[in-house]
PDB file of C-alpha atoms in Angstrom:
ATOM      1  CA  MET A   1      22.364  55.057  -8.265  1.00  0.00           C
ATOM      2  CA  ILE A   2      22.643  56.012 -11.614  1.00  0.00           C
ATOM      3  CA  ASP A   3      20.862  59.500 -12.367  1.00  0.00           C
ATOM      4  CA  LYS A   4      18.897  58.770 -15.491  1.00  0.00           C
ATOM      5  CA  HIS A   5      18.731  62.546 -15.987  1.00  0.00           C
ATOM      6  CA  ALA A   6      22.711  62.971 -16.194  1.00  0.00           C
ATOM      7  CA  ARG A   7      24.296  64.402 -19.440  1.00  0.00           C
ATOM      8  CA  PRO A   8      26.082  60.768 -20.891  1.00  0.00           C
ATOM      9  CA  THR A   9      29.085  61.081 -21.437  1.00  0.00           C
ATOM     10  CA  LYS A  10      29.193  57.748 -23.456  1.00  0.00           C
ATOM     11  CA  LEU A  11      27.581  55.405 -25.505  1.00  0.00           C
ATOM     12  CA  LEU A  12      26.769  51.980 -25.536  1.00  0.00           C
ATOM     13  CA  TRP A  13      26.785  50.725 -28.682  1.00  0.00           C
ATOM     14  CA  VAL A  14      25.405  46.716 -29.059  1.00  0.00           C
ATOM     15  CA  ASP A  15      25.121  43.827 -31.697  1.00  0.00           C
ATOM     16  CA  LEU A  16      22.919  40.484 -31.325  1.00  0.00           C
ATOM     17  CA  GLU A  17      23.366  37.830 -34.154  1.00  0.00           C
ATOM     18  CA  MET A  18      20.659  35.799 -33.418  1.00  0.00           C
ATOM     19  CA  THR A  19      18.960  32.807 -35.120  1.00  0.00           C
ATOM     20  CA  GLY A  20      15.578  35.129 -36.047  1.00  0.00           C
ATOM     21  CA  LEU A  21      13.287  37.799 -34.631  1.00  0.00           C
ATOM     22  CA  ASP A  22      11.507  36.717 -32.397  1.00  0.00           C
ATOM     23  CA  PRO A  23      13.115  37.085 -28.369  1.00  0.00           C
ATOM     24  CA  ALA A  24      10.245  34.597 -27.272  1.00  0.00           C
ATOM     25  CA  LYS A  25      11.428  31.412 -29.769  1.00  0.00           C
ATOM     26  CA  ASP A  26      14.848  32.459 -31.416  1.00  0.00           C
ATOM     27  CA  ILE A  27      18.437  32.064 -29.592  1.00  0.00           C
ATOM     28  CA  LEU A  28      21.122  34.322 -29.559  1.00  0.00           C
ATOM     29  CA  LEU A  29      24.755  33.221 -31.294  1.00  0.00           C
ATOM     30  CA  GLU A  30      27.113  36.402 -30.963  1.00  0.00           C
ATOM     31  CA  VAL A  31      27.128  39.552 -29.575  1.00  0.00           C
ATOM     32  CA  ALA A  32      29.854  42.660 -29.879  1.00  0.00           C
ATOM     33  CA  ALA A  33      29.658  46.006 -27.668  1.00  0.00           C
ATOM     34  CA  VAL A  34      31.931  48.947 -27.727  1.00  0.00           C
ATOM     35  CA  VAL A  35      31.628  51.783 -25.930  1.00  0.00           C
ATOM     36  CA  THR A  36      32.572  55.026 -27.543  1.00  0.00           C
ATOM     37  CA  ASP A  37      32.367  58.732 -26.734  1.00  0.00           C
ATOM     38  CA  PHE A  38      30.613  61.072 -28.067  1.00  0.00           C
ATOM     39  CA  ASN A  39      33.173  61.582 -31.048  1.00  0.00           C
ATOM     40  CA  PHE A  40      32.661  57.962 -31.854  1.00  0.00           C
ATOM     41  CA  GLN A  41      35.824  56.802 -30.510  1.00  0.00           C
ATOM     42  CA  PRO A  42      35.751  53.341 -29.413  1.00  0.00           C
ATOM     43  CA  LEU A  43      37.055  53.257 -26.060  1.00  0.00           C
ATOM     44  CA  VAL A  44      35.932  49.443 -24.847  1.00  0.00           C
ATOM     45  CA  SER A  45      35.356  46.899 -27.024  1.00  0.00           C
ATOM     46  CA  TYR A  46      33.951  43.409 -26.317  1.00  0.00           C
ATOM     47  CA  GLU A  47      32.712  40.274 -28.376  1.00  0.00           C
ATOM     48  CA  ALA A  48      31.818  36.617 -27.979  1.00  0.00           C
ATOM     49  CA  ILE A  49      30.110  33.710 -29.385  1.00  0.00           C
ATOM     50  CA  ILE A  50      26.967  32.208 -27.493  1.00  0.00           C
ATOM     51  CA  ARG A  51      27.478  28.447 -26.889  1.00  0.00           C
ATOM     52  CA  GLN A  52      24.565  26.777 -28.254  1.00  0.00           C
ATOM     53  CA  ASP A  53      23.522  23.231 -29.069  1.00  0.00           C
ATOM     54  CA  PRO A  54      24.317  23.257 -33.162  1.00  0.00           C
ATOM     55  CA  GLU A  55      21.630  20.815 -33.509  1.00  0.00           C
ATOM     56  CA  VAL A  56      19.278  23.655 -31.776  1.00  0.00           C
ATOM     57  CA  VAL A  57      20.936  26.613 -33.851  1.00  0.00           C
ATOM     58  CA  ARG A  58      20.088  24.485 -36.769  1.00  0.00           C
ATOM     59  CA  LEU A  59      16.850  23.569 -36.089  1.00  0.00           C
ATOM     60  CA  HIS A  60      15.820  27.825 -35.697  1.00  0.00           C
ATOM     61  CA  MET A  61      17.968  28.805 -38.623  1.00  0.00           C
ATOM     62  CA  LYS A  62      15.655  25.969 -41.070  1.00  0.00           C
ATOM     63  CA  GLN A  63      13.080  28.090 -40.079  1.00  0.00           C
ATOM     64  CA  ASN A  64      13.837  31.488 -41.523  1.00  0.00           C
ATOM     65  CA  SER A  65      14.982  31.448 -44.878  1.00  0.00           C
ATOM     66  CA  TRP A  66      17.319  34.695 -44.578  1.00  0.00           C
ATOM     67  CA  TRP A  67      20.175  31.715 -43.749  1.00  0.00           C
ATOM     68  CA  GLU A  68      20.367  30.536 -47.017  1.00  0.00           C
ATOM     69  CA  GLU A  69      21.748  33.914 -48.127  1.00  0.00           C
ATOM     70  CA  TYR A  70      24.190  33.800 -45.334  1.00  0.00           C
ATOM     71  CA  SER A  71      25.156  30.212 -45.605  1.00  0.00           C
ATOM     72  CA  ALA A  72      28.652  31.312 -44.577  1.00  0.00           C
ATOM     73  CA  ASN A  73      27.673  32.869 -41.548  1.00  0.00           C
ATOM     74  CA  ARG A  74      25.559  30.285 -41.075  1.00  0.00           C
ATOM     75  CA  ASP A  75      28.132  27.507 -41.406  1.00  0.00           C
ATOM     76  CA  GLU A  76      30.348  29.147 -39.160  1.00  0.00           C
ATOM     77  CA  PHE A  77      28.225  29.667 -36.038  1.00  0.00           C
ATOM     78  CA  LEU A  78      27.100  26.147 -36.545  1.00  0.00           C
ATOM     79  CA  GLN A  79      30.747  25.207 -36.317  1.00  0.00           C
ATOM     80  CA  LYS A  80      31.188  27.968 -33.545  1.00  0.00           C
ATOM     81  CA  THR A  81      28.367  27.935 -30.847  1.00  0.00           C
ATOM     82  CA  PRO A  82      29.796  24.535 -29.213  1.00  0.00           C
ATOM     83  CA  ASN A  83      32.535  26.292 -27.854  1.00  0.00           C
ATOM     84  CA  GLY A  84      31.155  29.531 -27.251  1.00  0.00           C
ATOM     85  CA  LYS A  85      30.608  31.440 -23.971  1.00  0.00           C
ATOM     86  CA  PRO A  86      27.709  30.494 -21.662  1.00  0.00           C
ATOM     87  CA  SER A  87      24.956  33.034 -21.846  1.00  0.00           C
ATOM     88  CA  PRO A  88      25.178  33.763 -18.362  1.00  0.00           C
ATOM     89  CA  GLN A  89      28.928  34.578 -18.178  1.00  0.00           C
ATOM     90  CA  VAL A  90      28.361  36.780 -21.184  1.00  0.00           C
ATOM     91  CA  GLU A  91      25.865  38.688 -19.536  1.00  0.00           C
ATOM     92  CA  GLN A  92      28.351  38.746 -16.333  1.00  0.00           C
ATOM     93  CA  GLU A  93      31.046  40.369 -18.889  1.00  0.00           C
ATOM     94  CA  ILE A  94      29.195  42.982 -20.240  1.00  0.00           C
ATOM     95  CA  LEU A  95      28.136  43.958 -17.245  1.00  0.00           C
ATOM     96  CA  SER A  96      31.503  44.187 -15.881  1.00  0.00           C
ATOM     97  CA  ILE A  97      32.188  46.683 -18.532  1.00  0.00           C
ATOM     98  CA  ILE A  98      29.150  48.995 -18.070  1.00  0.00           C
ATOM     99  CA  GLU A  99      30.382  48.875 -14.685  1.00  0.00           C
ATOM    100  CA  GLN A 100      33.922  49.941 -15.257  1.00  0.00           C
ATOM    101  CA  GLN A 101      32.779  52.891 -18.010  1.00  0.00           C
ATOM    102  CA  PHE A 102      29.791  54.355 -16.759  1.00  0.00           C
ATOM    103  CA  LYS A 103      29.776  54.190 -12.997  1.00  0.00           C
ATOM    104  CA  SER A 104      26.650  56.027 -12.187  1.00  0.00           C
ATOM    105  CA  GLU A 105      26.184  58.109 -15.335  1.00  0.00           C
ATOM    106  CA  PRO A 106      23.226  56.266 -17.750  1.00  0.00           C
ATOM    107  CA  VAL A 107      24.036  53.259 -20.138  1.00  0.00           C
ATOM    108  CA  ILE A 108      22.521  55.000 -23.480  1.00  0.00           C
ATOM    109  CA  LEU A 109      22.342  51.790 -26.100  1.00  0.00           C
ATOM    110  CA  ALA A 110      22.679  53.033 -29.308  1.00  0.00           C
ATOM    111  CA  GLY A 111      22.902  51.146 -32.880  1.00  0.00           C
ATOM    112  CA  ASN A 112      21.293  50.097 -36.323  1.00  0.00           C
ATOM    113  CA  SER A 113      17.189  49.321 -35.115  1.00  0.00           C
ATOM    114  CA  VAL A 114      18.914  48.583 -31.497  1.00  0.00           C
ATOM    115  CA  HIS A 115      14.749  47.949 -30.548  1.00  0.00           C
ATOM    116  CA  MET A 116      15.658  44.374 -31.713  1.00  0.00           C
ATOM    117  CA  ASP A 117      18.398  44.239 -30.087  1.00  0.00           C
ATOM    118  CA  ARG A 118      16.862  45.315 -26.465  1.00  0.00           C
ATOM    119  CA  ALA A 119      14.178  43.076 -27.091  1.00  0.00           C
ATOM    120  CA  PHE A 120      16.749  40.180 -27.089  1.00  0.00           C
ATOM    121  CA  ILE A 121      18.152  41.875 -24.189  1.00  0.00           C
ATOM    122  CA  GLY A 122      15.402  41.810 -21.858  1.00  0.00           C
ATOM    123  CA  HIS A 123      14.297  38.769 -22.605  1.00  0.00           C
ATOM    124  CA  ASN A 124      18.159  37.066 -22.290  1.00  0.00           C
ATOM    125  CA  TRP A 125      19.977  38.736 -19.703  1.00  0.00           C
ATOM    126  CA  PRO A 126      17.172  40.393 -17.328  1.00  0.00           C
ATOM    127  CA  VAL A 127      20.015  42.365 -15.519  1.00  0.00           C
ATOM    128  CA  PHE A 128      21.885  44.142 -17.969  1.00  0.00           C
ATOM    129  CA  TYR A 129      18.367  45.674 -19.044  1.00  0.00           C
ATOM    130  CA  GLN A 130      17.945  46.928 -15.946  1.00  0.00           C
ATOM    131  CA  LYS A 131      21.395  48.784 -16.630  1.00  0.00           C
ATOM    132  CA  LEU A 132      19.778  50.295 -20.077  1.00  0.00           C
ATOM    133  CA  HIS A 133      18.516  53.702 -19.449  1.00  0.00           C
ATOM    134  CA  TYR A 134      15.604  54.163 -21.379  1.00  0.00           C
ATOM    135  CA  ARG A 135      15.986  55.915 -24.316  1.00  0.00           C
ATOM    136  CA  MET A 136      18.397  54.866 -27.060  1.00  0.00           C
ATOM    137  CA  LEU A 137      20.301  56.258 -30.226  1.00  0.00           C
ATOM    138  CA  ASP A 138      18.941  54.560 -32.931  1.00  0.00           C
ATOM    139  CA  VAL A 139      20.882  54.933 -36.768  1.00  0.00           C
ATOM    140  CA  SER A 140      17.795  53.743 -38.555  1.00  0.00           C
ATOM    141  CA  ALA A 141      15.966  56.501 -37.303  1.00  0.00           C
ATOM    142  CA  PHE A 142      18.713  58.765 -39.155  1.00  0.00           C
ATOM    143  CA  LYS A 143      18.628  56.494 -42.105  1.00  0.00           C
ATOM    144  CA  ILE A 144      14.806  57.033 -42.659  1.00  0.00           C
ATOM    145  CA  VAL A 145      15.140  60.517 -42.617  1.00  0.00           C
ATOM    146  CA  MET A 146      18.070  60.973 -44.374  1.00  0.00           C
ATOM    147  CA  ARG A 147      16.392  59.000 -47.166  1.00  0.00           C
ATOM    148  CA  GLY A 148      12.718  60.054 -46.632  1.00  0.00           C
ATOM    149  CA  LYS A 149      14.073  63.552 -46.755  1.00  0.00           C
ATOM    150  CA  TYR A 150      17.431  64.630 -48.582  1.00  0.00           C
ATOM    151  CA  ASP A 151      17.610  61.060 -50.327  1.00  0.00           C
ATOM    152  CA  ILE A 152      20.568  59.954 -49.075  1.00  0.00           C
ATOM    153  CA  GLU A 153      21.455  56.889 -48.798  1.00  0.00           C
ATOM    154  CA  TYR A 154      24.314  54.491 -46.904  1.00  0.00           C
ATOM    155  CA  GLU A 155      26.034  51.640 -48.660  1.00  0.00           C
ATOM    156  CA  LYS A 156      26.878  49.433 -46.189  1.00  0.00           C
ATOM    157  CA  LYS A 157      28.443  46.204 -46.320  1.00  0.00           C
ATOM    158  CA  GLU A 158      26.149  44.497 -44.447  1.00  0.00           C
ATOM    159  CA  SER A 159      28.641  41.287 -43.379  1.00  0.00           C
ATOM    160  CA  HIS A 160      25.828  40.787 -40.497  1.00  0.00           C
ATOM    161  CA  ARG A 161      28.726  39.475 -37.546  1.00  0.00           C
ATOM    162  CA  ALA A 162      28.215  41.725 -34.530  1.00  0.00           C
ATOM    163  CA  LEU A 163      31.075  43.716 -34.376  1.00  0.00           C
ATOM    164  CA  ALA A 164      31.113  44.456 -37.842  1.00  0.00           C
ATOM    165  CA  ASP A 165      27.852  45.882 -37.855  1.00  0.00           C
ATOM    166  CA  ILE A 166      28.640  48.310 -35.260  1.00  0.00           C
ATOM    167  CA  HIS A 167      31.383  49.778 -36.433  1.00  0.00           C
ATOM    168  CA  GLU A 168      29.561  50.484 -39.560  1.00  0.00           C
ATOM    169  CA  SER A 169      27.036  51.620 -37.411  1.00  0.00           C
ATOM    170  CA  ILE A 170      28.839  54.007 -35.942  1.00  0.00           C
ATOM    171  CA  ALA A 171      30.445  54.760 -39.393  1.00  0.00           C
ATOM    172  CA  GLU A 172      26.613  54.996 -41.231  1.00  0.00           C
ATOM    173  CA  LEU A 173      25.856  58.022 -38.358  1.00  0.00           C
ATOM    174  CA  GLN A 174      29.198  59.681 -39.068  1.00  0.00           C
ATOM    175  CA  HIS A 175      28.382  59.831 -42.521  1.00  0.00           C
ATOM    176  CA  TYR A 176      25.189  61.643 -41.412  1.00  0.00           C
ATOM    177  CA  LEU A 177      26.247  63.908 -39.169  1.00  0.00           C
ATOM    178  CA  LYS A 178      29.401  65.069 -41.473  1.00  0.00           C
ATOM    179  CA  TRP A 179      26.972  66.044 -44.103  1.00  0.00           C
ATOM    180  CA  PHE A 180      24.313  68.258 -41.805  1.00  0.00           C
ATOM    181  CA  LYS A 181      28.236  69.794 -41.388  1.00  0.00           C
ATOM    182  CA  GLU A 182      28.684  70.245 -44.767  1.00  0.00           C
ATOM    183  CA  HIS A 183      25.135  71.064 -45.561  1.00  0.00           C
ATOM    184  CA  PRO A 184      24.227  73.814 -42.392  1.00  0.00           C
ATOM    185  CA  GLU A 185      20.912  74.793 -45.007  1.00  0.00           C
ATOM    186  CA  ASN A 186      19.530  71.916 -44.796  1.00  0.00           C
ATOM    187  CA  ILE A 187      19.206  71.671 -40.666  1.00  0.00           C
ATOM    188  CA  LEU A 188      16.203  73.619 -40.389  1.00  0.00           C
ATOM    189  CA  HIS A 189      14.258  73.433 -43.359  1.00  0.00           C
TER     190      HIS A 189
END
């Protein structure tokens, strides 16, 4: 049994690439997961392309103009998804990582705009979803405060590939925390 009040010692960073932003309509293409400690040091890393019918992927992508801007990613997904891993296998592999890494401590989901990833997890992988603590660490909340209150911007590469996006999210959070360490007078103001 997971003690939801236990002090977490790790984070589960997750990023999904999907055809769009509607969990009920769009489909998963890629997933990455990185378990870190609270020094943000990676302990385990996982990534997988999810098996999909390329014609179905193509139809979904045509409904989202965003894919024109990222045509290299689009073409790579169209090429790789037929040979990806079945979605149930991916869920089982992630559950295995959770079991090995978190044991009885809460599984805190972390990432950028991670509520969207959580919605897709809930729609596609209900057992994985049930393992997640109700709290999340969303780096985009830091982004809003840093931009709005301190006029601090973090430039991301925005590769829109799952594992690279996780590493960018970790680096972004570290950037903000470093700024506060260097400017302690701003913490309470």
